Coordinates of C-alpha atoms and ligand atoms in Angstrom, one line a residue:
Chain C
M1 CA -87.1 67.1 -24.1
D2 CA -89.5 70.0 -23.8
Q3 CA -91.6 68.8 -26.5
L4 CA -91.4 65.4 -24.4
I5 CA -92.3 67.1 -21.3
N6 CA -95.6 68.7 -23.3
Y7 CA -96.9 65.8 -25.0
T8 CA -96.7 64.3 -21.5
L9 CA -98.7 67.4 -20.2
F10 CA -101.1 67.4 -23.0
L11 CA -101.9 63.2 -22.3
A12 CA -102.6 63.7 -18.3
D13 CA -104.4 67.0 -18.9
N14 CA -106.9 64.9 -21.5
A15 CA -107.6 62.3 -18.8
L16 CA -107.4 64.5 -15.9
I17 CA -110.2 67.1 -17.3
M18 CA -112.2 64.1 -18.7
G19 CA -111.9 62.8 -15.8
H20 CA -113.3 65.2 -13.6
R21 CA -115.9 65.8 -16.0
N22 CA -117.2 62.3 -15.5
S23 CA -116.7 62.5 -11.8
E24 CA -119.3 65.4 -11.7
W25 CA -121.8 62.5 -12.1
C26 CA -120.9 60.7 -9.2
G27 CA -124.0 60.5 -7.2
H28 CA -126.1 62.3 -10.1
G29 CA -126.5 59.0 -12.8
P30 CA -129.5 58.4 -14.0
I31 CA -129.7 55.0 -12.5
L32 CA -127.1 53.3 -9.7
E33 CA -125.5 50.9 -12.5
Q34 CA -124.5 53.9 -14.7
D35 CA -123.6 56.2 -12.0
I36 CA -121.4 53.5 -11.0
A37 CA -120.6 53.2 -14.2
I38 CA -119.3 56.9 -15.1
S39 CA -117.8 56.8 -11.7
N40 CA -115.5 54.0 -12.7
I41 CA -114.0 55.8 -15.8
A42 CA -113.7 59.0 -14.1
L43 CA -111.4 56.7 -12.0
D44 CA -109.6 54.9 -14.7
L45 CA -109.1 58.3 -16.6
I46 CA -107.7 60.3 -13.8
G47 CA -105.4 57.1 -13.1
Q48 CA -103.8 57.5 -16.1
A49 CA -103.4 61.3 -16.0
R50 CA -101.7 60.6 -13.0
N51 CA -99.2 57.9 -14.9
F52 CA -98.5 60.8 -16.9
Y53 CA -98.3 63.5 -14.6
Q54 CA -95.8 61.0 -12.5
Y55 CA -93.6 61.0 -15.8
A56 CA -93.8 64.2 -16.6
A57 CA -92.5 64.9 -12.9
T58 CA -89.3 62.9 -13.3
L59 CA -88.9 64.4 -16.5
I60 CA -89.6 68.1 -15.4
G61 CA -87.3 67.6 -12.3
N62 CA -86.8 70.6 -10.1
N63 CA -89.3 69.1 -7.4
A64 CA -92.4 69.2 -9.4
T65 CA -94.7 66.4 -8.7
E66 CA -98.1 64.5 -10.2
D67 CA -100.0 66.9 -7.1
S68 CA -98.0 70.4 -8.4
L69 CA -98.7 69.9 -12.2
A70 CA -102.4 68.9 -11.4
Y71 CA -102.4 71.2 -8.6
L72 CA -100.8 74.6 -9.5
R73 CA -100.6 75.4 -13.1
D74 CA -103.3 77.8 -14.3
V75 CA -105.8 77.9 -17.3
K76 CA -103.1 79.1 -20.1
E77 CA -100.7 76.1 -19.1
Y78 CA -103.4 73.2 -19.6
K79 CA -103.1 71.6 -23.0
N80 CA -106.1 69.8 -22.9
C81 CA -108.2 69.6 -25.8
L82 CA -111.6 71.8 -25.9
L83 CA -114.0 68.8 -25.9
V84 CA -112.9 67.5 -22.9
E85 CA -114.1 70.5 -21.3
Q86 CA -117.3 70.8 -22.6
P87 CA -119.9 70.6 -20.0
N88 CA -121.8 67.7 -19.2
A89 CA -125.0 69.4 -20.1
D90 CA -127.6 66.1 -20.4
W91 CA -126.8 62.2 -20.5
A92 CA -126.6 62.2 -24.5
Q93 CA -124.0 64.8 -24.7
T94 CA -122.0 62.9 -22.1
V95 CA -122.2 59.8 -23.8
L96 CA -121.1 61.2 -26.7
K97 CA -118.5 63.3 -25.8
Q98 CA -117.1 60.0 -23.7
F99 CA -117.7 58.5 -27.1
F100 CA -116.1 60.6 -29.3
F101 CA -112.7 61.0 -27.0
S102 CA -112.6 57.5 -26.0
T103 CA -112.4 56.4 -29.7
F104 CA -109.4 58.8 -30.1
Q105 CA -107.4 57.8 -26.8
Y106 CA -108.2 53.6 -28.4
Y107 CA -106.2 54.2 -31.4
L108 CA -104.3 57.0 -30.1
Y109 CA -103.0 54.4 -27.3
Q110 CA -103.1 51.7 -29.7
Q111 CA -99.9 53.8 -31.5
L112 CA -98.2 55.2 -28.5
Q113 CA -98.2 51.6 -27.1
N114 CA -95.9 50.9 -30.0
N115 CA -93.8 54.6 -29.0
N116 CA -90.2 54.3 -28.7
D117 CA -90.4 56.2 -25.2
E118 CA -90.6 53.1 -22.7
Q119 CA -92.7 55.0 -20.3
L120 CA -95.0 56.6 -22.6
K121 CA -95.3 53.0 -24.3
A122 CA -96.2 51.0 -20.7
I123 CA -98.9 53.6 -19.4
A124 CA -100.5 53.6 -23.2
A125 CA -100.4 49.6 -22.8
K126 CA -101.8 49.4 -19.7
A127 CA -104.5 52.2 -20.4
L128 CA -105.6 50.4 -23.4
K129 CA -107.2 47.4 -21.9
E130 CA -109.5 50.1 -19.7
V131 CA -110.5 52.3 -22.8
T132 CA -111.3 49.0 -24.2
Y133 CA -114.1 49.3 -22.1
H134 CA -115.0 52.7 -22.5
V135 CA -115.5 52.8 -26.0
R136 CA -117.9 50.1 -25.7
W137 CA -119.9 51.4 -22.8
S138 CA -120.1 54.6 -24.8
S139 CA -121.0 53.3 -28.0
E140 CA -123.7 51.2 -26.8
W141 CA -125.0 54.1 -25.4
V142 CA -124.5 56.4 -28.5
I143 CA -126.8 53.5 -30.0
R144 CA -129.4 53.2 -27.8
L145 CA -130.3 56.8 -27.5
G146 CA -130.4 57.1 -31.2
D147 CA -132.0 54.3 -32.6
G148 CA -134.4 54.7 -29.0
T149 CA -137.4 56.8 -28.4
E150 CA -138.2 60.1 -30.4
E151 CA -137.0 61.8 -26.7
S152 CA -133.5 60.2 -27.3
K153 CA -132.9 60.6 -30.5
K154 CA -133.8 64.1 -30.5
R155 CA -130.9 64.8 -27.3
I156 CA -128.1 62.8 -29.3
V157 CA -128.4 64.7 -32.7
K158 CA -128.5 68.1 -30.5
A159 CA -125.3 66.6 -28.4
V160 CA -123.8 66.0 -32.0
D161 CA -124.9 69.7 -32.9
E162 CA -123.0 70.9 -29.9
L163 CA -119.8 69.3 -30.2
W164 CA -119.2 68.0 -33.7
M165 CA -117.1 71.0 -34.0
F166 CA -114.8 70.1 -31.1
T167 CA -113.8 66.9 -32.6
G168 CA -111.3 68.6 -35.5
E169 CA -108.9 69.8 -32.8
L170 CA -107.7 66.1 -31.9
F171 CA -106.5 65.6 -35.5
E172 CA -104.3 68.6 -35.7
P173 CA -101.2 68.4 -34.5
A174 CA -99.4 71.0 -31.9
S175 CA -96.2 71.5 -32.2
Y176 CA -95.4 69.1 -29.0
E177 CA -96.7 66.7 -31.1
L178 CA -94.9 66.5 -34.4
N179 CA -92.2 64.3 -33.2
T180 CA -94.1 61.7 -31.3
N181 CA -94.3 59.4 -34.3
I182 CA -98.2 59.2 -34.3
D183 CA -99.6 59.0 -37.6
F184 CA -102.3 61.3 -37.4
I185 CA -103.8 60.3 -41.0
F186 CA -104.1 56.8 -39.9
L187 CA -105.5 57.8 -36.4
K188 CA -108.5 60.1 -37.9
E189 CA -109.2 57.0 -40.3
N190 CA -109.8 54.9 -37.8
W191 CA -111.6 57.2 -35.5
N192 CA -113.7 58.6 -38.3
K193 CA -114.3 55.0 -39.2
R194 CA -115.9 53.6 -35.9
I195 CA -117.8 57.3 -35.8
R196 CA -119.7 56.4 -38.9
S197 CA -120.0 52.7 -37.9
I198 CA -121.9 53.6 -34.5
F199 CA -123.6 56.2 -36.2
A200 CA -125.1 54.4 -38.8
E201 CA -126.5 51.8 -36.3
A202 CA -127.6 54.9 -34.1
T203 CA -129.5 56.3 -37.6
I204 CA -127.5 59.2 -36.7
D205 CA -126.3 61.4 -39.4
V206 CA -122.7 62.5 -39.5
P207 CA -121.8 66.1 -40.0
A208 CA -119.5 67.1 -43.2
E209 CA -116.1 66.6 -42.3
T210 CA -115.4 69.6 -43.6
S211 CA -117.2 71.5 -41.5
W212 CA -115.7 74.3 -39.8
H213 CA -114.1 73.5 -36.1
Q214 CA -113.3 75.1 -32.7
S215 CA -108.9 74.3 -31.6
G216 CA -107.0 76.4 -29.2
G217 CA -107.0 74.0 -26.0
K218 CA -103.9 71.9 -27.3
I219 CA -101.8 75.2 -26.7
G220 CA -103.6 76.3 -24.5
N221 CA -106.4 78.9 -25.6
H222 CA -109.4 77.3 -23.5
S223 CA -113.6 78.0 -23.2
E224 CA -114.4 79.9 -20.5
H225 CA -115.5 76.1 -19.2
L226 CA -111.8 75.2 -18.2
G227 CA -111.3 78.4 -15.5
F228 CA -114.3 77.1 -13.5
I229 CA -113.2 73.5 -13.6
L230 CA -109.8 74.7 -12.1
A231 CA -111.4 77.0 -9.3
E232 CA -113.1 73.9 -7.9
M233 CA -110.4 71.2 -8.3
Q234 CA -107.6 73.3 -7.6
F235 CA -109.5 75.3 -4.5
L236 CA -108.2 72.9 -1.6
Q237 CA -104.3 73.0 -2.7
R238 CA -104.5 77.1 -2.9
A239 CA -106.1 78.1 -0.1
Y240 CA -104.1 75.0 1.7
P241 CA -100.5 74.9 0.3
N242 CA -98.7 71.4 0.2
S243 CA -101.4 69.3 2.0
E244 CA -101.7 65.5 1.0
W245 CA -103.8 62.9 1.3
Chain S
M1 CA -81.4 42.7 13.0
V2 CA -82.7 40.4 10.3
E3 CA -80.0 38.7 8.2
T4 CA -79.7 39.8 4.9
T5 CA -78.9 36.7 2.4
N6 CA -80.9 35.3 -0.2
I7 CA -83.1 33.4 2.6
S8 CA -84.6 36.7 3.5
V9 CA -86.1 36.9 0.0
E10 CA -88.1 33.9 0.4
K11 CA -89.3 35.2 3.8
I12 CA -90.2 38.5 2.6
W13 CA -92.9 36.6 -0.1
K14 CA -93.8 35.4 3.1
I15 CA -94.8 38.1 4.6
L16 CA -96.0 39.1 1.3
E17 CA -98.4 36.2 1.3
T18 CA -100.3 37.8 4.4
V19 CA -100.9 41.3 2.5
T20 CA -104.3 41.6 1.3
D21 CA -106.2 43.5 -1.2
P22 CA -108.5 45.8 0.8
E23 CA -111.6 45.7 -1.5
V24 CA -111.5 41.7 -2.0
P25 CA -110.0 40.4 1.4
V26 CA -110.3 37.1 0.1
L27 CA -107.1 37.7 -1.7
S28 CA -103.7 38.2 -0.9
I29 CA -101.1 40.3 -3.1
I30 CA -99.7 37.3 -4.6
D31 CA -103.3 35.8 -5.2
L32 CA -103.7 38.9 -7.1
G33 CA -100.3 38.1 -9.4
I34 CA -98.9 41.6 -8.9
I35 CA -95.8 41.4 -7.0
R36 CA -93.4 40.9 -10.1
D37 CA -90.4 40.2 -8.1
V38 CA -88.4 40.8 -5.0
K39 CA -84.8 42.0 -4.8
S40 CA -82.5 42.3 -1.9
K41 CA -79.3 44.2 -1.9
R42 CA -77.7 44.7 1.4
D43 CA -80.2 45.9 4.0
E44 CA -82.3 47.3 1.4
I45 CA -85.3 45.2 -0.1
E46 CA -86.5 46.0 -3.4
I47 CA -90.3 45.3 -4.3
F48 CA -91.8 45.2 -8.1
L49 CA -95.5 45.8 -7.9
T50 CA -98.0 45.9 -11.1
P51 CA -101.0 48.0 -10.6
T52 CA -104.4 46.2 -11.7
Y53 CA -105.9 49.0 -12.8
S54 CA -104.3 52.6 -13.6
G55 CA -106.7 54.6 -11.2
C56 CA -106.6 51.7 -8.6
P57 CA -107.7 53.4 -4.9
A58 CA -106.5 50.0 -3.5
T59 CA -102.8 50.5 -4.9
D60 CA -101.9 53.3 -2.5
A61 CA -103.2 51.2 0.4
I62 CA -101.6 48.3 -1.1
N63 CA -98.2 49.9 -0.7
M64 CA -98.9 51.4 2.6
N65 CA -99.5 47.5 3.8
I66 CA -96.6 46.4 2.4
R67 CA -94.5 48.7 4.2
M68 CA -96.3 48.0 7.8
G69 CA -96.1 44.1 7.0
L70 CA -92.5 44.3 6.3
L71 CA -92.0 46.6 9.1
E72 CA -93.3 44.3 11.8
N73 CA -91.0 41.6 10.7
G74 CA -87.9 44.0 11.4
F75 CA -87.1 45.3 7.6
S76 CA -87.2 49.2 7.5
K77 CA -85.3 50.0 4.1
I78 CA -87.9 48.9 1.6
K79 CA -88.3 50.3 -1.6
I80 CA -91.5 50.0 -3.7
T81 CA -90.7 50.1 -7.1
Q82 CA -94.0 50.2 -9.7
Q83 CA -93.6 48.3 -13.0
L84 CA -96.1 49.0 -15.5
S85 CA -94.9 46.8 -18.1
P86 CA -95.8 44.2 -19.1
P87 CA -99.5 45.3 -17.9
W88 CA -101.2 43.3 -15.5
T89 CA -103.6 40.4 -16.1
T90 CA -106.2 38.3 -14.9
D91 CA -104.1 35.4 -15.8
W92 CA -101.3 36.0 -13.5
M93 CA -104.3 35.5 -10.7
T94 CA -103.4 32.0 -9.2
E95 CA -105.5 29.2 -9.1
K96 CA -105.7 29.6 -5.5
G97 CA -106.8 33.0 -5.9
K98 CA -109.8 32.2 -8.3
Q99 CA -111.0 29.2 -6.0
K100 CA -111.1 31.5 -2.7
L101 CA -113.1 34.1 -5.1
K102 CA -115.7 31.8 -6.0
A103 CA -115.6 30.7 -2.5
Y104 CA -116.2 34.5 -1.5
G105 CA -119.1 35.0 -3.7
I106 CA -117.4 36.6 -6.5
A107 CA -117.1 34.7 -9.8
P108 CA -113.8 34.5 -10.6
P109 CA -112.2 35.4 -13.7
H110 CA -112.0 33.1 -16.6
S111 CA -109.1 30.8 -16.9
K112 CA -108.8 31.3 -20.7
Q113 CA -108.8 34.7 -21.3
I114 CA -111.4 36.2 -23.2
V115 CA -109.8 39.0 -25.2
C116 CA -111.9 42.3 -24.5
S117 CA -112.7 44.1 -27.8
P118 CA -114.6 47.5 -28.0
D119 CA -117.2 45.9 -30.0
S120 CA -120.6 46.8 -29.0
F121 CA -123.6 44.5 -27.9
Q122 CA -121.1 41.6 -28.7
K123 CA -122.2 38.2 -27.1
E124 CA -121.3 38.2 -23.5
E125 CA -119.0 35.2 -22.2
A126 CA -121.1 32.7 -19.7
I127 CA -120.2 33.1 -16.6
Q128 CA -120.9 30.7 -13.6
C129 CA -123.1 31.9 -10.8
P130 CA -120.8 31.1 -7.5
Q131 CA -123.9 30.6 -5.3
C132 CA -125.5 27.9 -7.6
N133 CA -123.2 27.1 -10.3
S134 CA -125.7 27.7 -12.5
Y135 CA -124.7 29.2 -16.5
S136 CA -128.0 30.8 -17.4
T137 CA -126.7 34.6 -15.9
R138 CA -126.7 37.6 -17.7
L139 CA -125.2 40.9 -17.2
I140 CA -126.0 43.9 -15.7
S141 CA -123.2 46.6 -15.9
H142 CA -119.4 45.9 -17.2
F143 CA -118.8 47.9 -14.3
G144 CA -119.2 47.1 -10.6
S145 CA -118.4 48.2 -7.5
T146 CA -114.9 48.0 -8.2
A147 CA -113.0 48.8 -10.9
C148 CA -111.6 45.0 -11.5
K149 CA -115.4 43.8 -11.4
A150 CA -118.6 43.4 -13.5
L151 CA -122.4 43.3 -12.5
Y152 CA -124.0 40.1 -12.9
Q153 CA -127.7 38.5 -12.1
C154 CA -128.4 34.6 -12.1
N155 CA -131.5 34.0 -14.5
D156 CA -131.9 30.9 -11.9
C157 CA -131.5 31.6 -8.2
K158 CA -132.0 35.4 -8.8
E159 CA -128.8 36.6 -7.1
P160 CA -127.2 39.2 -8.3
F161 CA -123.2 38.4 -8.1
D162 CA -119.8 40.4 -8.9
Y163 CA -117.4 38.6 -11.8
F164 CA -113.9 39.7 -11.1
K165 CA -113.7 40.4 -15.0
C166 CA -111.3 39.7 -17.8
H167 CA -108.2 41.9 -18.2
Ligands
ZN301 ZN1 -127.6 31.4 -9.6

């Protein structure tokens, strides 16, 4: 039971923190259509997070709610991978982070929709349709920037340098992922294949797979960035406990 | 008091027809196809609802409007159960709903479900302009003013329009 709760929280935390990062663009997008696009993706992800938190809350019982799980847990209790908490920096880094993460979610949810846990299965099947649009949108942006101008190319290559080291963690199972029936080798293969094909179209080099990578987020060892995100996200609930929409 | 036999279930469906989607007010929640089932047990009514998108902000508003509509008609014990599986699809939208959308200026989802795939820069489906009926239109963005819509522009009458995208 603990494993299932932790795994559900891991899925929720990833979606929430990525969604929160995307929401930082709301009102600041480079053009109106893209501002709307990334805000829509934020909404989808926060919606997925809610579904996972609601499920985790029923598993935990004890008066846990989606709100208490999102707003009252501390940095160390968060299980999201390090990738999603990385700062947005510029547009190149934002869309590349989205591309890495959405591609991961896409193949993960494809497996999860056949999971033997009925609720995880249902949430994943629903979310997969949304993530398909995210993969498409972020892939197109990676290609557009990579195969674009000298400046856009420079930026997307820099983004690869900054973010690649956070991708290895995605495929390194934490203890609570071991009994999930997720085939990590297949997941990684699929992910790599998609990254390679889009990078080829974008004329970007794929870094060596064996290169060193960061990890720790899945077990609560986060970068300094997550604390700042939570400080902003949780302020209201901590200052005014139990307030509701 | 309202009698709670099978007749009331039919009455509930009638009431639900008056509850609209706050983001696309021409559509009732029946048109949208999000009500999967209505059950009555003694004096309690249970409604099974499948949300359109995971993060659709209209879902909470719709839940509240369902409660209001039923309360106004004398039903007070209401349970709304979210049913995620099978996931909602635009295939569940009624023909009447699609016609209402077009009249409202939103291109309705294709009747033949077009499977969305992650392929980048794929050839876009031909969407008919709801203003002048031209098929010469182009996609501006997959993401529109709400989660369920994409943004298009007509090459003939030049009007931008929303397309209720396949899902
Ligand atoms: Zn037109």
